PDB file of C-alpha atoms in Angstrom:
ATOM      1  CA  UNK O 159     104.692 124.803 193.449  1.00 26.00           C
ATOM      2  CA  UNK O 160     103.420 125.987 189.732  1.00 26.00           C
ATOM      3  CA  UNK O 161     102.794 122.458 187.533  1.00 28.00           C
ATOM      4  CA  UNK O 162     104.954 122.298 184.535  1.00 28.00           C
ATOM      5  CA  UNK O 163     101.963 122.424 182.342  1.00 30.00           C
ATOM      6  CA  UNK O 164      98.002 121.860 182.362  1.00 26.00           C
ATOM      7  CA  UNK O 165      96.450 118.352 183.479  1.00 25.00           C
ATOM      8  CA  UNK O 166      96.265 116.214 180.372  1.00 28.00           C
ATOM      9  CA  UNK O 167      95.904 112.671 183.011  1.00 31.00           C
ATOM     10  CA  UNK O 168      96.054 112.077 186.046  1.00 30.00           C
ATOM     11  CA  UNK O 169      97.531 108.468 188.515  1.00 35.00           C
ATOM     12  CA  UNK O 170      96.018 107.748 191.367  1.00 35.00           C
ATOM     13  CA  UNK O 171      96.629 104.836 194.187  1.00 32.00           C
ATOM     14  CA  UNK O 172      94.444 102.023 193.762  1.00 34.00           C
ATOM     15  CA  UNK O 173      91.565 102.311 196.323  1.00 30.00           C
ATOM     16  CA  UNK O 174      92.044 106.149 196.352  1.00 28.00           C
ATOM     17  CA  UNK O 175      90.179 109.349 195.472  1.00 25.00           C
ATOM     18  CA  UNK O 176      91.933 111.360 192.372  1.00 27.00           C
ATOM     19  CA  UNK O 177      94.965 112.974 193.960  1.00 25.00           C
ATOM     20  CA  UNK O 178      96.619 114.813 191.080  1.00 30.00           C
ATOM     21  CA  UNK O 179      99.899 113.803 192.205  1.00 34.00           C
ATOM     22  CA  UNK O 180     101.011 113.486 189.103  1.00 39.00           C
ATOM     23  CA  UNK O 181     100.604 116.177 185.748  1.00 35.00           C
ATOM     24  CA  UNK O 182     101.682 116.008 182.290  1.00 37.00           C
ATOM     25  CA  UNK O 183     102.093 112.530 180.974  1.00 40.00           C
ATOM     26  CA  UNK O 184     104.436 112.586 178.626  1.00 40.00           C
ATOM     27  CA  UNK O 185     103.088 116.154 176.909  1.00 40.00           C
ATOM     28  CA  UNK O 186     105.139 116.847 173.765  1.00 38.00           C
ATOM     29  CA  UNK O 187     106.802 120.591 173.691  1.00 41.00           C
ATOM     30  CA  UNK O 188     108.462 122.576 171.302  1.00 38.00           C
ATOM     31  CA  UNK O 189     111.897 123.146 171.682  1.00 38.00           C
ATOM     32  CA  UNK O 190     111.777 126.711 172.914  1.00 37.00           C
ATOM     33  CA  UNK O 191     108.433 126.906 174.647  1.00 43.00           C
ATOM     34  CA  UNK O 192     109.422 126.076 177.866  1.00 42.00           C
ATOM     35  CA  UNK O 193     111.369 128.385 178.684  1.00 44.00           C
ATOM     36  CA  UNK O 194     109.373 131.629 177.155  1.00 46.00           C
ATOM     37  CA  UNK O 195     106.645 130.209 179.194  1.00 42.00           C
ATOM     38  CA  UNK O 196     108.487 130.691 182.684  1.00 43.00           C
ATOM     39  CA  UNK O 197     110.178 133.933 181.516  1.00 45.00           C
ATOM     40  CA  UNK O 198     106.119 135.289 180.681  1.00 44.00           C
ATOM     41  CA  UNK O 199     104.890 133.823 183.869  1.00 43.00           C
ATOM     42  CA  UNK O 200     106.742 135.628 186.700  1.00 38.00           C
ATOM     43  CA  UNK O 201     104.955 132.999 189.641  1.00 37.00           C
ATOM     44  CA  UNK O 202     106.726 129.853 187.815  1.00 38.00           C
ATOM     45  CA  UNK O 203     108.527 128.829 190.772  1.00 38.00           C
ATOM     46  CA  UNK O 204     110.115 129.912 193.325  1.00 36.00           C
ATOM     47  CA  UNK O 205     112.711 129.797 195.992  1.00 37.00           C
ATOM     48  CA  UNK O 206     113.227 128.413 199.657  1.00 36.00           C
ATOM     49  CA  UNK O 207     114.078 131.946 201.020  1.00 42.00           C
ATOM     50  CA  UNK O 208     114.291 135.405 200.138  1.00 35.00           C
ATOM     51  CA  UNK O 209     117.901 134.610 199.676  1.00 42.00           C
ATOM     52  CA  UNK O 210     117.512 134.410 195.647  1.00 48.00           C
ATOM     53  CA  UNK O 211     119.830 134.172 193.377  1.00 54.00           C
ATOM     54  CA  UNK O 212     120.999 137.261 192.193  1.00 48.00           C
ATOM     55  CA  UNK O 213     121.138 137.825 188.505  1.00 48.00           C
ATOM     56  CA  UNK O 214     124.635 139.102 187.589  1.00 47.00           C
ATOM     57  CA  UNK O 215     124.550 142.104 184.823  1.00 42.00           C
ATOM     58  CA  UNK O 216     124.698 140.802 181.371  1.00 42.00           C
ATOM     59  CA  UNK O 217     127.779 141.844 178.738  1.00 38.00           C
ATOM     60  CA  UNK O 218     126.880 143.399 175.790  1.00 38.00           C
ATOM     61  CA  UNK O 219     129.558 140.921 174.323  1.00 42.00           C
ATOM     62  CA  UNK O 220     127.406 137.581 175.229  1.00 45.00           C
ATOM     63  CA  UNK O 221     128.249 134.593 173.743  1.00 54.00           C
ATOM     64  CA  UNK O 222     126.186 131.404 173.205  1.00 59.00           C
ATOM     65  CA  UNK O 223     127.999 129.715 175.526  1.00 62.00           C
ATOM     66  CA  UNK O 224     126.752 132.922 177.990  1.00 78.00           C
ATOM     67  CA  UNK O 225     123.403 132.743 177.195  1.00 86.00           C
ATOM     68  CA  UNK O 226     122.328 133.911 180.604  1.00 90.00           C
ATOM     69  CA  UNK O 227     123.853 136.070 183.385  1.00 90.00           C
ATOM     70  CA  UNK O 228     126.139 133.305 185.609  1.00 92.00           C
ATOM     71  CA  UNK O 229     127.693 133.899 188.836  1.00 92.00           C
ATOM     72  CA  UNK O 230     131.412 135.314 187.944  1.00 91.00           C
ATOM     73  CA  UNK O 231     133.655 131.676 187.784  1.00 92.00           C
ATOM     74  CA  UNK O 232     130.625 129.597 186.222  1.00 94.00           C
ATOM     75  CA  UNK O 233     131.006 128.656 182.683  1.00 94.00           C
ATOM     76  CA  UNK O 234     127.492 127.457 180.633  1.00 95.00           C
ATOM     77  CA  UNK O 235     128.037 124.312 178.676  1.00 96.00           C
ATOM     78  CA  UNK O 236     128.445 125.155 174.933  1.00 95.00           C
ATOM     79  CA  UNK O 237     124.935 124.749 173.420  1.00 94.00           C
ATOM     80  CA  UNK O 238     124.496 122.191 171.326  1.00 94.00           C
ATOM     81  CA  UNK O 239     126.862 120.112 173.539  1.00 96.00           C
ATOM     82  CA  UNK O 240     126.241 116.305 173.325  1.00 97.00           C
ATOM     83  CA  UNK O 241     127.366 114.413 176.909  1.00 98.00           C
ATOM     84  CA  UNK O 242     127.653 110.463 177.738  1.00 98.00           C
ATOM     85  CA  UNK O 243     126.569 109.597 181.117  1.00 98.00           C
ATOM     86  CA  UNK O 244     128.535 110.383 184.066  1.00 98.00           C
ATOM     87  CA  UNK O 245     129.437 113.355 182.247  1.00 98.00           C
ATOM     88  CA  UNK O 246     128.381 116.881 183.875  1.00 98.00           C
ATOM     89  CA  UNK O 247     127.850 120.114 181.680  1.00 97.00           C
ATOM     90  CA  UNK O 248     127.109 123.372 183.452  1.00 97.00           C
ATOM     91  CA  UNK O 249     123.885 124.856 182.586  1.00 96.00           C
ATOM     92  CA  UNK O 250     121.302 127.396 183.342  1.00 95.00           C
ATOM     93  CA  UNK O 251     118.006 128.501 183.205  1.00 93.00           C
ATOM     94  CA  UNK O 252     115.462 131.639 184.345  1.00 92.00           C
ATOM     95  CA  UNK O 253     112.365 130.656 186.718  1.00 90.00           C
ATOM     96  CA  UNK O 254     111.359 134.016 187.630  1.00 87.00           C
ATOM     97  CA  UNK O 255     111.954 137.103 185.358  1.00 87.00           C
ATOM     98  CA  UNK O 256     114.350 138.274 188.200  1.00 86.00           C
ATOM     99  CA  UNK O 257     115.981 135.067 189.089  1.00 88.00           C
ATOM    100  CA  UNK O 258     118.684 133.097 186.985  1.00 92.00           C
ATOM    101  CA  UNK O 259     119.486 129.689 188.373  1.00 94.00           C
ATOM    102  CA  UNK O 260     122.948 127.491 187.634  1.00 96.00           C
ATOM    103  CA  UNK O 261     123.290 123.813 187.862  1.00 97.00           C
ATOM    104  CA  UNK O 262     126.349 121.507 187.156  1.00 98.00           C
ATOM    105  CA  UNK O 263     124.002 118.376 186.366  1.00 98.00           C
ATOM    106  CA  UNK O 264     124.880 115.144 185.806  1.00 98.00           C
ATOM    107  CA  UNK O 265     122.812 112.655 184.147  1.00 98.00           C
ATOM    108  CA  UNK O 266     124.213 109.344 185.549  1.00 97.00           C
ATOM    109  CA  UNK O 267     122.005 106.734 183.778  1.00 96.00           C
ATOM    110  CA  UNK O 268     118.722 106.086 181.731  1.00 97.00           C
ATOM    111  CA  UNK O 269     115.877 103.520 182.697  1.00 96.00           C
ATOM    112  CA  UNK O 270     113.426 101.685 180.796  1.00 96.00           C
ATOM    113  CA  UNK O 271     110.833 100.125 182.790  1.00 95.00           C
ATOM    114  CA  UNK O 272     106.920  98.941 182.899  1.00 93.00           C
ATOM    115  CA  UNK O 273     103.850  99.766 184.545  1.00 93.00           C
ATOM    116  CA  UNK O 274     103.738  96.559 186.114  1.00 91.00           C
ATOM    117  CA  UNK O 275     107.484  96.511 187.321  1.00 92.00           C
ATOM    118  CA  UNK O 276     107.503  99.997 188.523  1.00 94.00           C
ATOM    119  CA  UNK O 277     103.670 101.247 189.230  1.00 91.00           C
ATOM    120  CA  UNK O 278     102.332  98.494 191.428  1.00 89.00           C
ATOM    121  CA  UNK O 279      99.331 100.123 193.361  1.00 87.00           C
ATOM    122  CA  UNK O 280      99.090 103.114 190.844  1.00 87.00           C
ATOM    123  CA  UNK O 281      95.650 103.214 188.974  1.00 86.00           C
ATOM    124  CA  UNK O 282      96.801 103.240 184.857  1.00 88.00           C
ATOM    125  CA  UNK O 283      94.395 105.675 183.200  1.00 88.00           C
ATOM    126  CA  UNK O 284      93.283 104.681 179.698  1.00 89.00           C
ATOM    127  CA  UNK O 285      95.690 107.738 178.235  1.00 85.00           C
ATOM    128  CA  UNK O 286      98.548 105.950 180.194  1.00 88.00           C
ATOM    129  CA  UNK O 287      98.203 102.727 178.186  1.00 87.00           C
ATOM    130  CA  UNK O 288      99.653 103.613 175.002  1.00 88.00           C
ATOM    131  CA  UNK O 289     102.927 104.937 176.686  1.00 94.00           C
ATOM    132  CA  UNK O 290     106.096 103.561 177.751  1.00 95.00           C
ATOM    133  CA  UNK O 291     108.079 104.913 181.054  1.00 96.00           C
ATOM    134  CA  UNK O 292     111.105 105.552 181.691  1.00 97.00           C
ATOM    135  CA  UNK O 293     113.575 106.746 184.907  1.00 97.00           C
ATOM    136  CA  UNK O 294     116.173 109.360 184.211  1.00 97.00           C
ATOM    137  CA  UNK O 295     118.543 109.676 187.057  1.00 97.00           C
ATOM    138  CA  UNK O 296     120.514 112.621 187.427  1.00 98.00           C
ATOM    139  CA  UNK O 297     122.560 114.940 189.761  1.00 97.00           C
ATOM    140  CA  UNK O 298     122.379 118.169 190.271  1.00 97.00           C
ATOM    141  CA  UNK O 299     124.270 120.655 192.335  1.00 97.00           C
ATOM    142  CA  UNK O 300     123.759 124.299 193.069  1.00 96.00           C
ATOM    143  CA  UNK O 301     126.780 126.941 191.161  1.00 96.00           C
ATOM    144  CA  UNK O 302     124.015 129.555 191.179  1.00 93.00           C
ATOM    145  CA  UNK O 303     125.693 131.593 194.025  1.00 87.00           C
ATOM    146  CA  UNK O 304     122.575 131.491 196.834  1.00 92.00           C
ATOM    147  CA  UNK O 305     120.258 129.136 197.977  1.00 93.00           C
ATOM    148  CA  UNK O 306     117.893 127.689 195.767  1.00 92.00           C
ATOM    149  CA  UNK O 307     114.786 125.056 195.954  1.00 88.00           C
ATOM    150  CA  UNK O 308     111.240 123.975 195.300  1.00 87.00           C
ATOM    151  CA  UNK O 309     111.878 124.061 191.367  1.00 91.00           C
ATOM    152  CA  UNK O 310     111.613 121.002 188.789  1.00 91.00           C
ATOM    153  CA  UNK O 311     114.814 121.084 187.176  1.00 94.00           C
ATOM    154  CA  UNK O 312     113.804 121.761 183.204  1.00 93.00           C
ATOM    155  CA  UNK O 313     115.156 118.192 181.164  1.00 96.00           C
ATOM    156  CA  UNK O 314     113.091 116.523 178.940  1.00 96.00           C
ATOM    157  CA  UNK O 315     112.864 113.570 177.110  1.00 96.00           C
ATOM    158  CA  UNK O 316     114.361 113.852 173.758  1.00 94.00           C
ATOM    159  CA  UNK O 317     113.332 110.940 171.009  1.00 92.00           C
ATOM    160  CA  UNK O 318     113.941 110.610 167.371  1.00 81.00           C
ATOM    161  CA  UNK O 319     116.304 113.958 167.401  1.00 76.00           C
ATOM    162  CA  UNK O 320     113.191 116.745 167.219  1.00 77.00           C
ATOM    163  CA  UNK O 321     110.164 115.592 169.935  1.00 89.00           C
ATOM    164  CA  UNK O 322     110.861 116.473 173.487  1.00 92.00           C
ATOM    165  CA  UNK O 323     108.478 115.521 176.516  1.00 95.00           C
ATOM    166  CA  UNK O 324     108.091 116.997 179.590  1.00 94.00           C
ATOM    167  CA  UNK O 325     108.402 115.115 183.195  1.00 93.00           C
ATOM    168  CA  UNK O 326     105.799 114.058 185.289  1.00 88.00           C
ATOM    169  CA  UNK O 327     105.216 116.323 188.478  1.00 78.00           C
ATOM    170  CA  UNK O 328     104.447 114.907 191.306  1.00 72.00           C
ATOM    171  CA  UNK O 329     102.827 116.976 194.280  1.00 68.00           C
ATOM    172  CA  UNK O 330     101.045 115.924 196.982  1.00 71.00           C
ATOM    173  CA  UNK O 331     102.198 111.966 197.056  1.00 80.00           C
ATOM    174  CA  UNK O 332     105.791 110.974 196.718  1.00 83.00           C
ATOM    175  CA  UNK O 333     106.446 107.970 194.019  1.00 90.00           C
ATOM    176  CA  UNK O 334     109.410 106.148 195.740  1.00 91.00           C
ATOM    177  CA  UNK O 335     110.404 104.264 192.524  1.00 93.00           C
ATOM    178  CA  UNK O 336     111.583 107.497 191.018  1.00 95.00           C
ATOM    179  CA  UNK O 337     110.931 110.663 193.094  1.00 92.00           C
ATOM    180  CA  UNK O 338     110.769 113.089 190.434  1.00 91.00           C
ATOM    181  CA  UNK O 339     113.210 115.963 189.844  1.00 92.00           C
ATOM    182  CA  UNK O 340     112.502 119.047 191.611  1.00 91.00           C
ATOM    183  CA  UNK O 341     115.405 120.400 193.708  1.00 93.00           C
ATOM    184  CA  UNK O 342     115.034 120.243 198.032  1.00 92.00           C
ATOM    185  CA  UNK O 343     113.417 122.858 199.806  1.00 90.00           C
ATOM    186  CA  UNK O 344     116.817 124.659 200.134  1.00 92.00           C
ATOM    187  CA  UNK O 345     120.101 124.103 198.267  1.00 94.00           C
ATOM    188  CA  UNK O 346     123.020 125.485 199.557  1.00 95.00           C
ATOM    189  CA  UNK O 347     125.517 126.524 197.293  1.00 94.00           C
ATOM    190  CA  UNK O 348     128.107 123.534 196.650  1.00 95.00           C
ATOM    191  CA  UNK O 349     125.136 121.306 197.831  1.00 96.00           C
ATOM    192  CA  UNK O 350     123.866 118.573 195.635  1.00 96.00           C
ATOM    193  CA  UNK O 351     120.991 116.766 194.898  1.00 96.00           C
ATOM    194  CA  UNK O 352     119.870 113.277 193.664  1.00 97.00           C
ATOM    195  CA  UNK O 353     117.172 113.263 190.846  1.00 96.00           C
ATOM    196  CA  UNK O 354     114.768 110.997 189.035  1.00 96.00           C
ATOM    197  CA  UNK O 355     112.895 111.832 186.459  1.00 96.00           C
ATOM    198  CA  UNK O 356     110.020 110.051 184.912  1.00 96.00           C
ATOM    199  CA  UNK O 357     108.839 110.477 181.430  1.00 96.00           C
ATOM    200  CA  UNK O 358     106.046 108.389 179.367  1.00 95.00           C
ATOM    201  CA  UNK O 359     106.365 108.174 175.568  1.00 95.00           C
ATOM    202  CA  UNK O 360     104.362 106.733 173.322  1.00 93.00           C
ATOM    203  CA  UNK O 361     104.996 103.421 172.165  1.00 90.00           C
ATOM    204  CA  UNK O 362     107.178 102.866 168.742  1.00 89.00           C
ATOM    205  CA  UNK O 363     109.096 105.780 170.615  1.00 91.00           C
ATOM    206  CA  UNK O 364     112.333 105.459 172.205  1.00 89.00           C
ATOM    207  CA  UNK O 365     113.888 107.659 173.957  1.00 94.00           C
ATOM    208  CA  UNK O 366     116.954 108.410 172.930  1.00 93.00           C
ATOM    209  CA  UNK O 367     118.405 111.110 175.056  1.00 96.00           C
ATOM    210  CA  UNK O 368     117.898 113.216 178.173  1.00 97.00           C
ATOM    211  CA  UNK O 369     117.957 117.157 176.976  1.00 96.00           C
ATOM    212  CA  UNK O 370     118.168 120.307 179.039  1.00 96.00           C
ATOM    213  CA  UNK O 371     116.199 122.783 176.281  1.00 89.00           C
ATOM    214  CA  UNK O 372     118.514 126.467 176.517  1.00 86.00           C
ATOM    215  CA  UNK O 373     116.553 130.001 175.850  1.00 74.00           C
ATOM    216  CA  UNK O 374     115.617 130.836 172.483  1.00 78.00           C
ATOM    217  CA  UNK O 375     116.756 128.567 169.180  1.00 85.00           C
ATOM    218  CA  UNK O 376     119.595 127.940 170.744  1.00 89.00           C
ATOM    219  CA  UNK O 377     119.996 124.033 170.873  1.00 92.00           C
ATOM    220  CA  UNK O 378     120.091 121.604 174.071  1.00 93.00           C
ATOM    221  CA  UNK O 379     122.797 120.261 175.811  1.00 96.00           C
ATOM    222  CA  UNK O 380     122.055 116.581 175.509  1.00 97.00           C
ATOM    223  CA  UNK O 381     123.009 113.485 177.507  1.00 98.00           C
ATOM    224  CA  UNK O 382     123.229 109.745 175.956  1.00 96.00           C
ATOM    225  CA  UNK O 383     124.103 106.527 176.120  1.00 96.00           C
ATOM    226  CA  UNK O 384     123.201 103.032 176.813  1.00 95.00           C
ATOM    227  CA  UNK O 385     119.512 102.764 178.150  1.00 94.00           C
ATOM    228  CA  UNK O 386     119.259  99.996 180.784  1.00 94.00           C
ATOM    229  CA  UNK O 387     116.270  98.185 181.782  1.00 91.00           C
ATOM    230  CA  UNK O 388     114.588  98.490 185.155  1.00 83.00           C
ATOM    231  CA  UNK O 389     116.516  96.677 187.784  1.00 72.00           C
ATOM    232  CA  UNK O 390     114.107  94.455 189.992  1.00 64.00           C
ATOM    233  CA  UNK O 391     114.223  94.572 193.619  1.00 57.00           C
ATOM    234  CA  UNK O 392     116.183  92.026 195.440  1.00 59.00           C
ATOM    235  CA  UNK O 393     114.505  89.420 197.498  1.00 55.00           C
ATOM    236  CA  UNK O 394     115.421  89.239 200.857  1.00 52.00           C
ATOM    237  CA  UNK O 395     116.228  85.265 201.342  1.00 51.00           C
ATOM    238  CA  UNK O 396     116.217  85.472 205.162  1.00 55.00           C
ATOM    239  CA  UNK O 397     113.321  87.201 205.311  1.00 50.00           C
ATOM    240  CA  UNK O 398     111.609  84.035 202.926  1.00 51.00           C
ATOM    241  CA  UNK O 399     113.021  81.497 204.905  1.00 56.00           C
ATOM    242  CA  UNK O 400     112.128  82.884 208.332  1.00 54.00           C
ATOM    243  CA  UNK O 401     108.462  83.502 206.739  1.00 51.00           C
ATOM    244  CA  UNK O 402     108.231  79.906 205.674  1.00 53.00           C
ATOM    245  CA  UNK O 403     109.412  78.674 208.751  1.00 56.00           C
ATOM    246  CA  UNK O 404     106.436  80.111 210.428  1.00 54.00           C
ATOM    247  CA  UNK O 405     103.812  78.958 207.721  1.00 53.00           C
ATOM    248  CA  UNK O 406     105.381  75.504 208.777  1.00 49.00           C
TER     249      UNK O 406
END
């Protein structure tokens, strides 16, 4: 799998040697370079199968709401569109120079959390410090016509209207808190997919909506609302009691 950008820090486990499981933390983009970066690099992801999905011919007509070649059927969310949670917009985006891929995603709800609520056993780095996380959980599935996989689905973190950041990527160690949001190895089409997303910002930052960042200057399709705070892990009472019976 290609990284979404170049190592700026890395997380490790405590105890353990560096893994780079995890890239980017919280890099700051433009609005448009992330996608001219995957269109340049033609070995930006890639697929579960040879089955890829097949890029339609584009009309000479195309509207922003058309901004790239969809399956015949699939309407692209209006740029520009603003969403609440729960609410799903239809978008797209271009991987591979040959390959076009459609989602209908769903951003169900926003998390802000800690390092010590959410990263027990992670090693904070020093560049870490100075940055608050946060979950974004979202649904995806596949309108793109084939079967697609092994990509990071392209939203970012958008605060204070104009600054977007990036996702971590995490590759060789799974972090079960919030797994991260590339798609499964292979996504039907019709299939869905459960996402999380986890973004650091810097602190006085809040992040104020999730944004999937269209081709060009054309502007994201956003998704808001209220941002909820981490919710702790229940305690299993049983298990307490049976444990303290023991100790007695």
């Amino acid at each position: 799998m290609t990284p979404v950008s170049s190592v700026s820090s890395m997380v490790q486990r405590a105890g353990a040697a560096v893994l780079g499981s995890v890239l980017a933390a919280g890099l700051l983009v433009g609005c448009s370079d992330s996608q001219d970066s995957a269109d340049d690099d033609p070995s930006a992801g890639s697929t579960a199968d040879a089955s890829e999905p097949s890029e339609p011919t584009e009309s000479a007509d195309a509207t922003p709401s058309s901004y790239l070649p969809v399956p015949e059927g699939v309407t692209l969310t209006e740029p520009g569109t603003s969403l609440g949670f729960g609410e799903t917009g239809t978008i797209a985006w271009r991987p591979r120079q040959d390959t076009v891929v459609a989602l209908d995603l769903t951003v169900d709800r926003i998390d802000k959390t800690s390092y010590k609520e959410s990263f027990e056993g992670w090693v904070i780095t020093p560049q870490m410090k100075g940055q608050v996380p946060y979950f974004v959980r979202a649904t995806a599935t596949n309108v793109s016509g084939a079967a697609i996989g092994d990509l990071l689905v392209p939203l970012y973190a958008l605060s204070d209207g104009t600054s977007m950041y990036e996702p971590l990527s995490f590759r060789e160690e799974a972090f079960e808190p919030c797994p991260g949001g590339e798609l499964p190895e292979k996504l039907k089409p019709g299939k869905t997919a459960d996402l999380c997303l986890v973004y650091l910002l810097p602190e006085g930052l809040a992040l104020s909506s999730a944004a999937f960042d269209l081709v060009g200057e054309l502007a994201p399709v956003t998704w808001s609302g209220e941002i909820t705070a981490i919710e702790k892990p229940k305690k299993d009472k049983k298990k307490d009691e049976k444990k303290g019976e023991q100790q007695g």
